[in-house]
Short mmCIF file of C-alpha atoms and ligand atoms in Angstrom, two decimals:
data_model
loop_
_atom_site.label_atom_id
_atom_site.label_comp_id
_atom_site.label_asym_id
_atom_site.label_seq_id
_atom_site.Cartn_x
_atom_site.Cartn_y
_atom_site.Cartn_z
CA MET I 131 -15.10 -49.74 -14.21
CA THR I 132 -16.38 -46.76 -12.22
CA VAL I 133 -15.24 -45.96 -8.74
CA ALA I 134 -18.64 -46.93 -7.40
CA GLU I 135 -18.51 -50.36 -9.02
CA HIS I 136 -14.99 -50.81 -7.82
CA THR I 137 -15.68 -50.00 -4.22
CA GLY I 138 -19.32 -50.83 -3.84
CA GLN I 139 -19.77 -47.35 -2.36
CA SER I 140 -22.34 -46.05 -4.80
CA ALA I 141 -22.53 -42.64 -3.11
CA LEU I 142 -18.95 -41.57 -3.84
CA GLN I 143 -18.46 -39.15 -6.72
CA PRO I 144 -15.04 -38.90 -8.40
CA VAL I 145 -13.11 -35.67 -7.83
CA GLU I 146 -12.94 -34.86 -11.56
CA SER I 147 -16.64 -35.16 -12.25
CA TYR I 148 -17.48 -33.12 -9.15
CA LEU I 149 -15.10 -30.38 -10.28
CA ALA I 150 -16.51 -30.50 -13.81
CA GLU I 151 -20.02 -29.97 -12.42
CA ILE I 152 -18.82 -26.98 -10.41
CA ILE I 153 -17.07 -25.40 -13.38
CA ALA I 154 -20.12 -25.91 -15.60
CA ALA I 155 -22.40 -24.27 -13.02
CA ILE I 156 -20.43 -21.04 -12.53
CA ARG I 157 -21.11 -18.08 -14.82
CA PRO I 158 -18.51 -15.38 -15.49
CA LEU I 159 -19.06 -12.04 -13.77
CA PRO I 160 -20.09 -9.16 -16.03
CA PRO I 161 -17.22 -6.88 -17.00
CA ARG I 162 -17.33 -3.28 -15.85
CA GLU I 163 -15.35 -0.08 -15.98
CA LEU I 164 -12.62 -0.19 -13.33
CA GLY I 165 -10.29 2.58 -12.28
CA LEU I 166 -6.67 1.47 -12.20
CA GLU I 167 -6.67 1.50 -8.39
CA GLU I 168 -9.31 -1.26 -8.34
CA ALA I 169 -8.03 -3.14 -11.39
CA GLU I 170 -5.24 -5.14 -9.73
CA GLY I 171 -6.04 -8.81 -10.32
CA ALA I 172 -8.91 -7.95 -12.66
CA VAL I 173 -9.12 -9.68 -16.04
CA LEU I 174 -9.34 -7.47 -19.12
CA ALA I 175 -12.53 -7.96 -21.09
CA ALA I 176 -11.23 -6.23 -24.23
CA ASP I 177 -7.84 -5.51 -25.79
CA VAL I 178 -6.29 -2.19 -24.82
CA ALA I 179 -4.44 -0.38 -27.60
CA ALA I 180 -2.26 2.70 -27.25
CA ALA I 181 -4.26 5.88 -27.81
CA TRP I 182 -1.15 8.08 -27.73
CA PRO I 183 2.50 7.54 -28.54
CA LEU I 184 4.60 6.12 -25.71
CA PRO I 185 6.77 7.96 -24.86
CA PRO I 186 4.47 10.86 -25.72
CA PHE I 187 7.28 13.19 -26.94
CA ASP I 188 10.94 13.05 -28.01
CA ASN I 189 13.03 13.26 -24.85
CA SER I 190 16.50 12.77 -23.48
CA ALA I 191 17.60 9.29 -22.40
CA MET I 192 20.41 10.68 -20.24
CA ASP I 193 21.61 13.62 -18.22
CA GLY I 194 23.84 15.59 -20.57
CA TYR I 195 23.70 18.21 -23.29
CA ALA I 196 21.24 18.59 -26.15
CA VAL I 197 23.35 19.39 -29.22
CA HIS I 198 23.44 19.64 -32.97
CA ALA I 199 25.28 16.38 -33.65
CA ALA I 200 27.33 18.04 -36.39
CA ASP I 201 28.82 20.43 -33.79
CA THR I 202 30.36 17.46 -31.96
CA ALA I 203 31.54 15.52 -35.02
CA ALA I 204 35.20 16.48 -34.57
CA ALA I 205 35.33 15.94 -30.80
CA THR I 206 38.01 13.52 -29.50
CA PRO I 207 39.66 13.16 -26.10
CA GLU I 208 42.79 14.84 -27.55
CA ARG I 209 40.91 17.60 -29.38
CA PRO I 210 37.69 18.25 -27.48
CA VAL I 211 35.02 20.67 -28.72
CA THR I 212 33.74 23.47 -26.53
CA LEU I 213 30.20 24.86 -26.91
CA PRO I 214 28.37 27.65 -25.09
CA VAL I 215 25.52 26.41 -22.87
CA ARG I 216 22.35 28.47 -23.45
CA GLY I 217 20.43 27.19 -20.45
CA GLU I 218 18.97 24.02 -19.07
CA VAL I 219 15.94 21.78 -19.60
CA PRO I 220 14.91 19.79 -16.55
CA ALA I 221 12.28 17.01 -16.67
CA GLY I 222 8.82 18.54 -16.58
CA ASP I 223 9.90 21.76 -18.33
CA THR I 224 7.28 22.34 -21.03
CA ALA I 225 8.84 25.55 -22.47
CA ARG I 226 10.04 25.61 -26.08
CA HIS I 227 13.79 26.14 -25.90
CA VAL I 228 15.60 27.61 -28.89
CA MET I 229 19.09 26.32 -29.62
CA PRO I 230 20.84 27.83 -32.67
CA PRO I 231 23.67 25.84 -34.30
CA GLY I 232 26.93 26.13 -32.38
CA THR I 233 25.13 26.19 -29.03
CA CYS I 234 23.76 23.57 -26.66
CA LEU I 235 21.48 23.14 -23.63
CA ARG I 236 22.01 21.14 -20.46
CA ILE I 237 19.29 18.53 -20.44
CA MET I 238 18.06 15.98 -17.89
CA THR I 239 16.74 12.46 -18.38
CA GLY I 240 13.12 12.54 -19.51
CA ALA I 241 13.19 16.26 -20.44
CA LEU I 242 11.53 17.43 -23.66
CA LEU I 243 14.13 17.49 -26.45
CA PRO I 244 14.44 21.00 -27.94
CA ALA I 245 13.14 21.01 -31.50
CA ASP I 246 16.54 22.05 -32.92
CA ALA I 247 18.56 19.30 -31.16
CA ASP I 248 19.30 15.98 -32.85
CA ALA I 249 21.52 14.31 -30.24
CA VAL I 250 22.29 14.25 -26.55
CA VAL I 251 25.89 14.12 -25.31
CA PRO I 252 26.02 12.22 -22.00
CA VAL I 253 27.48 14.29 -19.16
CA GLU I 254 30.12 11.54 -18.78
CA TRP I 255 31.66 12.61 -22.14
CA THR I 256 32.11 16.21 -20.94
CA ASP I 257 33.58 18.40 -18.21
CA ALA I 258 29.98 19.00 -16.96
CA GLY I 259 30.39 22.76 -17.54
CA LEU I 260 27.54 25.15 -16.78
CA ASP I 261 28.28 28.23 -18.97
CA GLN I 262 30.23 26.34 -21.54
CA VAL I 263 30.92 22.66 -21.95
CA THR I 264 33.91 20.77 -23.26
CA ILE I 265 32.92 17.61 -25.15
CA ARG I 266 35.45 14.78 -25.63
CA GLN I 267 33.49 12.46 -27.90
CA ALA I 268 31.31 12.85 -31.00
CA ALA I 269 27.56 12.07 -30.70
CA GLU I 270 25.89 10.42 -33.70
CA PRO I 271 22.57 11.98 -34.74
CA GLY I 272 19.87 10.47 -32.53
CA HIS I 273 22.28 9.53 -29.76
CA ALA I 274 20.61 9.20 -26.31
CA ILE I 275 17.24 10.33 -27.66
CA ARG I 276 14.04 8.46 -26.80
CA ARG I 277 11.68 8.99 -29.72
CA ALA I 278 7.95 9.59 -29.31
CA GLY I 279 6.17 6.27 -29.90
CA GLY I 280 9.45 4.33 -29.67
CA ASP I 281 7.96 2.03 -27.00
CA ALA I 282 4.42 1.87 -28.42
CA ALA I 283 2.85 3.73 -31.34
CA PRO I 284 -0.83 4.76 -31.37
CA GLY I 285 -2.89 1.68 -32.19
CA ASP I 286 -0.28 -0.79 -30.90
CA LEU I 287 -1.72 -3.50 -28.66
CA LEU I 288 -0.70 -2.87 -25.06
CA VAL I 289 -2.53 -5.57 -23.09
CA THR I 290 -4.71 -8.31 -24.59
CA ALA I 291 -8.20 -9.34 -23.48
CA GLY I 292 -8.09 -12.15 -20.92
CA THR I 293 -4.96 -10.86 -19.21
CA ARG I 294 -5.04 -10.84 -15.43
CA LEU I 295 -3.72 -7.38 -14.61
CA GLY I 296 -0.54 -7.43 -12.58
CA PRO I 297 1.90 -4.74 -11.54
CA VAL I 298 3.54 -4.26 -14.93
CA HIS I 299 0.23 -4.10 -16.81
CA LEU I 300 -1.01 -1.44 -14.39
CA GLY I 301 2.22 0.48 -14.86
CA LEU I 302 1.96 0.28 -18.64
CA LEU I 303 -1.70 1.33 -18.69
CA ALA I 304 -0.89 4.31 -16.50
CA ALA I 305 2.16 5.24 -18.60
CA ALA I 306 0.00 5.12 -21.72
CA GLY I 307 -2.56 7.43 -20.15
CA HIS I 308 -5.36 4.94 -19.48
CA ALA I 309 -7.07 5.72 -16.15
CA ALA I 310 -9.69 2.98 -16.44
CA VAL I 311 -10.22 -0.36 -18.16
CA THR I 312 -13.14 -2.66 -18.92
CA ALA I 313 -12.47 -5.76 -16.90
CA ARG I 314 -13.87 -8.45 -14.63
CA PRO I 315 -12.78 -7.51 -11.12
CA ARG I 316 -11.33 -9.94 -8.60
CA PRO I 317 -14.34 -11.98 -7.49
CA ARG I 318 -15.36 -11.11 -3.93
CA VAL I 319 -15.51 -14.10 -1.64
CA THR I 320 -16.70 -14.28 1.96
CA VAL I 321 -15.54 -17.16 4.14
CA LEU I 322 -17.86 -18.24 6.97
CA SER I 323 -16.83 -20.70 9.66
CA THR I 324 -19.50 -22.56 11.56
CA GLY I 325 -19.18 -24.35 14.89
CA ASN I 326 -20.24 -23.89 18.49
CA GLU I 327 -16.76 -24.93 19.58
CA LEU I 328 -15.04 -22.06 17.74
CA ILE I 329 -13.47 -19.11 19.56
CA GLU I 330 -11.66 -16.14 18.06
CA PRO I 331 -7.87 -16.32 18.57
CA GLY I 332 -6.92 -14.02 21.42
CA GLN I 333 -9.99 -15.02 23.47
CA PRO I 334 -9.66 -17.60 26.25
CA VAL I 335 -10.76 -21.19 25.49
CA THR I 336 -11.89 -23.89 27.87
CA PRO I 337 -11.67 -27.63 27.10
CA GLY I 338 -14.27 -28.37 24.47
CA GLN I 339 -13.52 -25.17 22.60
CA ILE I 340 -10.86 -24.47 19.96
CA TRP I 341 -9.49 -21.39 18.30
CA GLU I 342 -11.01 -20.77 14.90
CA SER I 343 -8.55 -21.16 12.05
CA ASN I 344 -10.37 -22.01 8.82
CA SER I 345 -11.73 -18.60 7.96
CA ARG I 346 -8.37 -16.90 8.21
CA MET I 347 -6.59 -19.66 6.32
CA LEU I 348 -9.15 -19.78 3.53
CA ALA I 349 -9.55 -16.01 3.24
CA SER I 350 -5.78 -15.82 2.81
CA ALA I 351 -5.76 -18.72 0.34
CA ALA I 352 -8.56 -17.02 -1.58
CA GLN I 353 -6.68 -13.75 -1.72
CA GLN I 354 -3.62 -15.64 -2.96
CA ALA I 355 -5.73 -17.38 -5.62
CA GLY I 356 -6.96 -14.05 -6.99
CA PHE I 357 -10.17 -13.41 -5.06
CA ALA I 358 -10.88 -10.31 -2.98
CA ALA I 359 -11.52 -12.13 0.27
CA ARG I 360 -13.04 -11.31 3.64
CA ARG I 361 -14.12 -13.40 6.59
CA HIS I 362 -17.44 -13.38 8.40
CA PRO I 363 -17.51 -13.58 12.20
CA ILE I 364 -17.88 -17.11 13.60
CA VAL I 365 -21.34 -18.58 12.98
CA PRO I 366 -22.89 -20.73 15.73
CA ASP I 367 -24.44 -24.13 14.97
CA ARG I 368 -28.04 -23.00 14.56
CA LYS I 369 -29.92 -23.18 11.27
CA GLU I 370 -31.30 -19.64 11.57
CA ALA I 371 -27.84 -18.30 12.43
CA VAL I 372 -26.34 -20.01 9.38
CA LEU I 373 -29.06 -18.70 7.06
CA ALA I 374 -28.82 -15.19 8.51
CA ALA I 375 -25.04 -15.16 8.11
CA ILE I 376 -25.30 -16.33 4.50
CA GLU I 377 -27.95 -13.70 3.82
CA ASP I 378 -25.69 -11.08 5.35
CA ALA I 379 -22.61 -12.25 3.43
CA LEU I 380 -24.46 -12.38 0.10
CA ALA I 381 -24.47 -8.60 -0.13
CA GLY I 382 -21.02 -7.83 -1.43
CA SER I 383 -20.03 -11.37 -2.37
CA ASP I 384 -19.65 -13.06 -5.74
CA LEU I 385 -19.01 -16.40 -4.05
CA LEU I 386 -19.43 -17.87 -0.57
CA VAL I 387 -17.39 -20.50 1.24
CA THR I 388 -18.54 -22.08 4.48
CA THR I 389 -16.68 -24.59 6.60
CA GLY I 390 -18.03 -27.19 8.98
CA GLY I 391 -21.43 -28.72 9.49
CA VAL I 392 -21.64 -30.89 6.38
CA SER I 393 -20.52 -34.34 7.52
CA MET I 394 -22.50 -37.28 8.82
CA GLY I 395 -23.55 -35.93 12.20
CA GLY I 396 -27.23 -35.68 11.38
CA GLU I 397 -28.95 -32.78 13.14
CA HIS I 398 -25.59 -31.44 14.26
CA ASP I 399 -24.60 -30.80 10.65
CA ILE I 400 -26.32 -27.49 10.59
CA VAL I 401 -25.01 -26.08 7.31
CA LYS I 402 -26.29 -29.11 5.47
CA ALA I 403 -29.61 -28.99 7.35
CA ALA I 404 -30.07 -25.27 6.69
CA LEU I 405 -29.17 -25.36 2.99
CA GLN I 406 -30.79 -28.67 2.12
CA ASP I 407 -34.18 -26.98 2.67
CA LEU I 408 -33.36 -24.38 -0.01
CA GLY I 409 -32.98 -27.11 -2.62
CA THR I 410 -30.30 -25.28 -4.58
CA VAL I 411 -27.25 -26.80 -2.89
CA GLY I 412 -26.23 -30.41 -3.47
CA PHE I 413 -24.40 -32.41 -0.83
CA ARG I 414 -22.03 -35.15 -1.93
CA LYS I 415 -19.56 -37.64 -0.75
CA VAL I 416 -16.58 -37.15 -3.02
CA ALA I 417 -14.12 -40.01 -3.51
CA MET I 418 -11.22 -38.24 -1.88
CA GLN I 419 -9.25 -38.00 1.32
CA PRO I 420 -9.15 -35.64 3.08
CA GLY I 421 -12.41 -33.85 2.38
CA MET I 422 -15.06 -36.44 1.54
CA PRO I 423 -18.22 -34.48 2.50
CA GLN I 424 -18.73 -31.59 0.06
CA GLY I 425 -21.54 -29.28 -0.90
CA PHE I 426 -21.93 -26.93 -3.81
CA GLY I 427 -24.78 -24.94 -5.28
CA THR I 428 -26.18 -21.45 -5.50
CA VAL I 429 -27.95 -19.15 -3.07
CA GLY I 430 -29.69 -15.79 -3.14
CA PRO I 431 -31.43 -13.86 -5.90
CA ALA I 432 -28.29 -13.63 -8.05
CA GLY I 433 -27.59 -17.36 -7.86
CA THR I 434 -24.34 -16.81 -6.00
CA PRO I 435 -22.16 -19.93 -5.96
CA ILE I 436 -21.62 -21.42 -2.51
CA PHE I 437 -19.13 -24.07 -1.44
CA THR I 438 -19.78 -25.81 1.84
CA LEU I 439 -16.44 -27.30 2.80
CA PRO I 440 -15.82 -29.77 5.61
CA GLY I 441 -14.65 -28.32 8.91
CA ASN I 442 -11.42 -30.18 9.53
CA PRO I 443 -8.79 -27.61 8.64
CA VAL I 444 -6.76 -29.79 6.28
CA SER I 445 -9.92 -31.04 4.57
CA ALA I 446 -11.09 -27.46 4.19
CA TYR I 447 -7.77 -26.31 2.77
CA VAL I 448 -7.36 -29.17 0.30
CA SER I 449 -11.01 -28.79 -0.77
CA PHE I 450 -10.46 -25.09 -1.31
CA GLN I 451 -7.42 -25.68 -3.50
CA LEU I 452 -9.14 -28.39 -5.56
CA PHE I 453 -12.62 -26.93 -5.99
CA VAL I 454 -12.79 -23.24 -5.06
CA ARG I 455 -9.53 -22.04 -6.62
CA PRO I 456 -10.64 -23.05 -10.14
CA ALA I 457 -13.75 -20.89 -9.71
CA VAL I 458 -11.77 -17.66 -9.69
CA GLY I 459 -10.73 -18.27 -13.29
CA VAL I 460 -14.26 -19.19 -14.35
CA LEU I 461 -15.77 -16.09 -12.69
CA GLN I 462 -13.29 -13.97 -14.62
CA ASN I 463 -13.97 -15.77 -17.89
CA ARG I 464 -10.61 -17.49 -18.01
CA GLU I 465 -9.52 -21.08 -17.73
CA PRO I 466 -10.17 -22.60 -14.29
CA GLU I 467 -7.18 -21.88 -12.06
CA ARG I 468 -5.55 -25.13 -11.02
CA LEU I 469 -2.61 -25.94 -8.81
CA PRO I 470 0.50 -26.68 -10.86
CA GLN I 471 0.97 -30.44 -11.24
CA THR I 472 4.23 -32.32 -11.57
CA ARG I 473 5.65 -35.78 -10.96
CA ALA I 474 8.16 -36.77 -8.30
CA VAL I 475 9.78 -39.87 -6.86
CA LEU I 476 8.40 -40.90 -3.48
CA ALA I 477 10.99 -40.73 -0.71
CA GLY I 478 8.77 -42.87 1.51
CA PRO I 479 5.65 -45.05 1.27
CA ALA I 480 2.20 -43.53 0.74
CA ARG I 481 -1.05 -45.19 1.80
CA SER I 482 -4.61 -44.48 0.73
CA PRO I 483 -8.05 -45.99 1.39
CA ARG I 484 -9.44 -47.99 -1.54
CA GLY I 485 -11.91 -46.09 -3.67
CA ARG I 486 -10.71 -42.67 -2.62
CA LYS I 487 -8.16 -40.43 -4.23
CA SER I 488 -5.74 -39.33 -1.53
CA PHE I 489 -4.00 -36.00 -1.35
CA LEU I 490 -1.16 -36.64 1.06
CA ARG I 491 0.93 -33.83 2.46
CA GLY I 492 4.54 -33.99 1.30
CA THR I 493 7.71 -32.00 1.05
CA LEU I 494 8.71 -31.68 -2.57
CA ASP I 495 12.35 -31.17 -3.46
CA PRO I 496 12.03 -29.79 -6.99
CA ALA I 497 15.78 -29.90 -7.62
CA ARG I 498 16.03 -33.63 -6.85
CA GLY I 499 12.56 -34.45 -8.12
CA THR I 500 11.63 -36.23 -4.91
CA ILE I 501 8.77 -35.89 -2.47
CA ALA I 502 8.68 -37.13 1.12
CA PRO I 503 5.32 -37.72 2.82
CA VAL I 504 5.20 -35.77 6.09
CA THR I 505 4.32 -37.52 9.33
CA GLY I 506 0.80 -36.74 10.51
CA GLN I 507 -1.74 -37.15 7.71
CA ALA I 508 -4.95 -36.81 9.73
CA SER I 509 -7.40 -34.13 8.64
CA HIS I 510 -7.05 -32.01 11.76
CA GLN I 511 -3.25 -31.87 11.62
CA LEU I 512 -2.61 -28.35 10.48
CA ALA I 513 0.95 -28.30 11.79
CA SER I 514 1.86 -31.08 9.36
CA LEU I 515 0.18 -29.15 6.52
CA ALA I 516 2.40 -26.22 7.41
CA ARG I 517 5.46 -28.46 6.93
CA ALA I 518 4.27 -29.55 3.48
CA ASN I 519 4.66 -27.72 0.19
CA ALA I 520 2.86 -30.17 -2.07
CA LEU I 521 0.21 -32.89 -2.18
CA ILE I 522 0.97 -36.44 -3.30
CA ILE I 523 -1.89 -37.91 -5.33
CA VAL I 524 -2.63 -41.57 -4.73
CA PRO I 525 -5.28 -42.69 -7.27
CA GLU I 526 -8.65 -44.16 -6.22
CA ASP I 527 -7.73 -47.73 -7.08
CA VAL I 528 -4.32 -47.66 -5.41
CA THR I 529 -3.96 -48.36 -1.71
CA GLU I 530 -0.22 -48.23 -1.37
CA MET I 531 2.73 -46.72 -3.22
CA GLY I 532 6.28 -47.62 -2.32
CA GLU I 533 9.42 -45.57 -1.92
CA GLY I 534 11.00 -44.98 -5.34
CA GLU I 535 7.67 -44.97 -7.23
CA ARG I 536 6.76 -41.90 -9.23
CA ALA I 537 3.65 -40.05 -8.10
CA ASP I 538 1.57 -37.17 -9.42
CA VAL I 539 2.07 -34.13 -7.22
CA LEU I 540 0.13 -30.91 -6.80
CA VAL I 541 2.36 -27.99 -5.86
CA LEU I 542 0.85 -25.87 -3.09
CA PRO I 543 1.05 -22.09 -3.46
P1 AMP Z 983 -17.39 -30.34 11.25
O1 AMP Z 983 -17.10 -30.45 9.80
O2 AMP Z 983 -18.19 -29.15 11.62
O3 AMP Z 983 -17.99 -31.62 11.76
O4 AMP Z 983 -15.99 -30.19 11.95
C1 AMP Z 983 -14.99 -31.17 11.85
C2 AMP Z 983 -13.80 -30.83 12.71
O5 AMP Z 983 -13.24 -29.62 12.26
C3 AMP Z 983 -14.12 -30.63 14.15
O6 AMP Z 983 -13.05 -31.12 14.91
C4 AMP Z 983 -14.21 -29.12 14.28
O7 AMP Z 983 -13.94 -28.67 15.59
C5 AMP Z 983 -13.15 -28.67 13.31
N1 AMP Z 983 -13.45 -27.35 12.80
C6 AMP Z 983 -14.58 -26.98 12.20
N2 AMP Z 983 -14.55 -25.70 11.83
C7 AMP Z 983 -13.34 -25.23 12.19
C8 AMP Z 983 -12.71 -23.97 12.10
N3 AMP Z 983 -13.31 -22.93 11.52
N4 AMP Z 983 -11.46 -23.82 12.59
C9 AMP Z 983 -10.86 -24.89 13.17
N5 AMP Z 983 -11.39 -26.10 13.29
C10 AMP Z 983 -12.63 -26.28 12.82
MG1 MG Z 984 -19.07 -28.30 13.16
#
């Protein structure tokens, strides 16, 4: 039985099929050459192999003395060995130091190992002498030496295609001498809020007006999800203003998100009115709560994906997490990014309208495996969203779940 048959509401589309349509409609961005400074969060389009040995040369693992290991073989705390010190090799010294048998050099961590040396005696085993040094312990050949290529040899795979580049990958690529990579950058998203009632925080409001919150919340959520996000200034409820703002945002965006103006208010639902004329954006009622009115399609010459989310802040946020977040993965040619899902025991009852999948705000206690619905589940109640860390899923055909029942839970970032 489909949801529509079950509820008699033929217009409602299940969440999963709506998401599947979205995922199928989004094409990956083309990969391009990215300098490391713009590669954070980008997804590698090809494997990167080491072109040079890492480390690039034999060097000292410690501060100490470069020696001929044989010269230290007899050293013990009772009968230490004393060697003349011929000089010192700090890190960054590229000179070729000569070190005949029976002599040594002070050497610092990361400094080029003199060609003659085959061990480093840590300074802790010595009297730290400058002209001559007394060594209390024998160093095996190779001791405290970091060999060229010991971390990665030329040709070794460093980072595989499909990896989202994080701090350690960037560090490794830099260490291995790669200044650029071929990758799909973080998709650029612009968030536009529509509504005549909206005022920038910091400006005075009069009754009838509210401070605008969606664009900041969603730009931040987008950034967290892996997009490069920016917000557009507030867009008034006029068709031309909406179209002009979208036109403006298209330049420099790989994806657009609008909020507001898509519900059932007829001529007041300006986003719907403006985009319906284009014929490339579909407006749906999705079988969910919050967030029933949804729109998705493409705009502009490049067929840029656009999500028109409902204006109520909680609806907008939940819709973003369910439908927009997956798009970042698709745009970067990876699996759709989804919120982590788990199961937990309800610490209180959960209610849901028949025929709609509910995403109720809850506080998940991962250690105890329980989740408590928060008080205040209406779509405008952002303060209650701020108290939640997870969403309780109540399936379409369920209207009530009792305390002690196990529920599917989406963990919020
Ligand atoms: P709409 O979807 O435009 O009908 O708006 C539904 C509700 O969400 C109304 O109460 C709006 O005032 C509110 N709303 C719409 N956009 C925003 C926004 N950007 N920030 C805060 N509240 C909003
Ligand atoms: Mg509105």
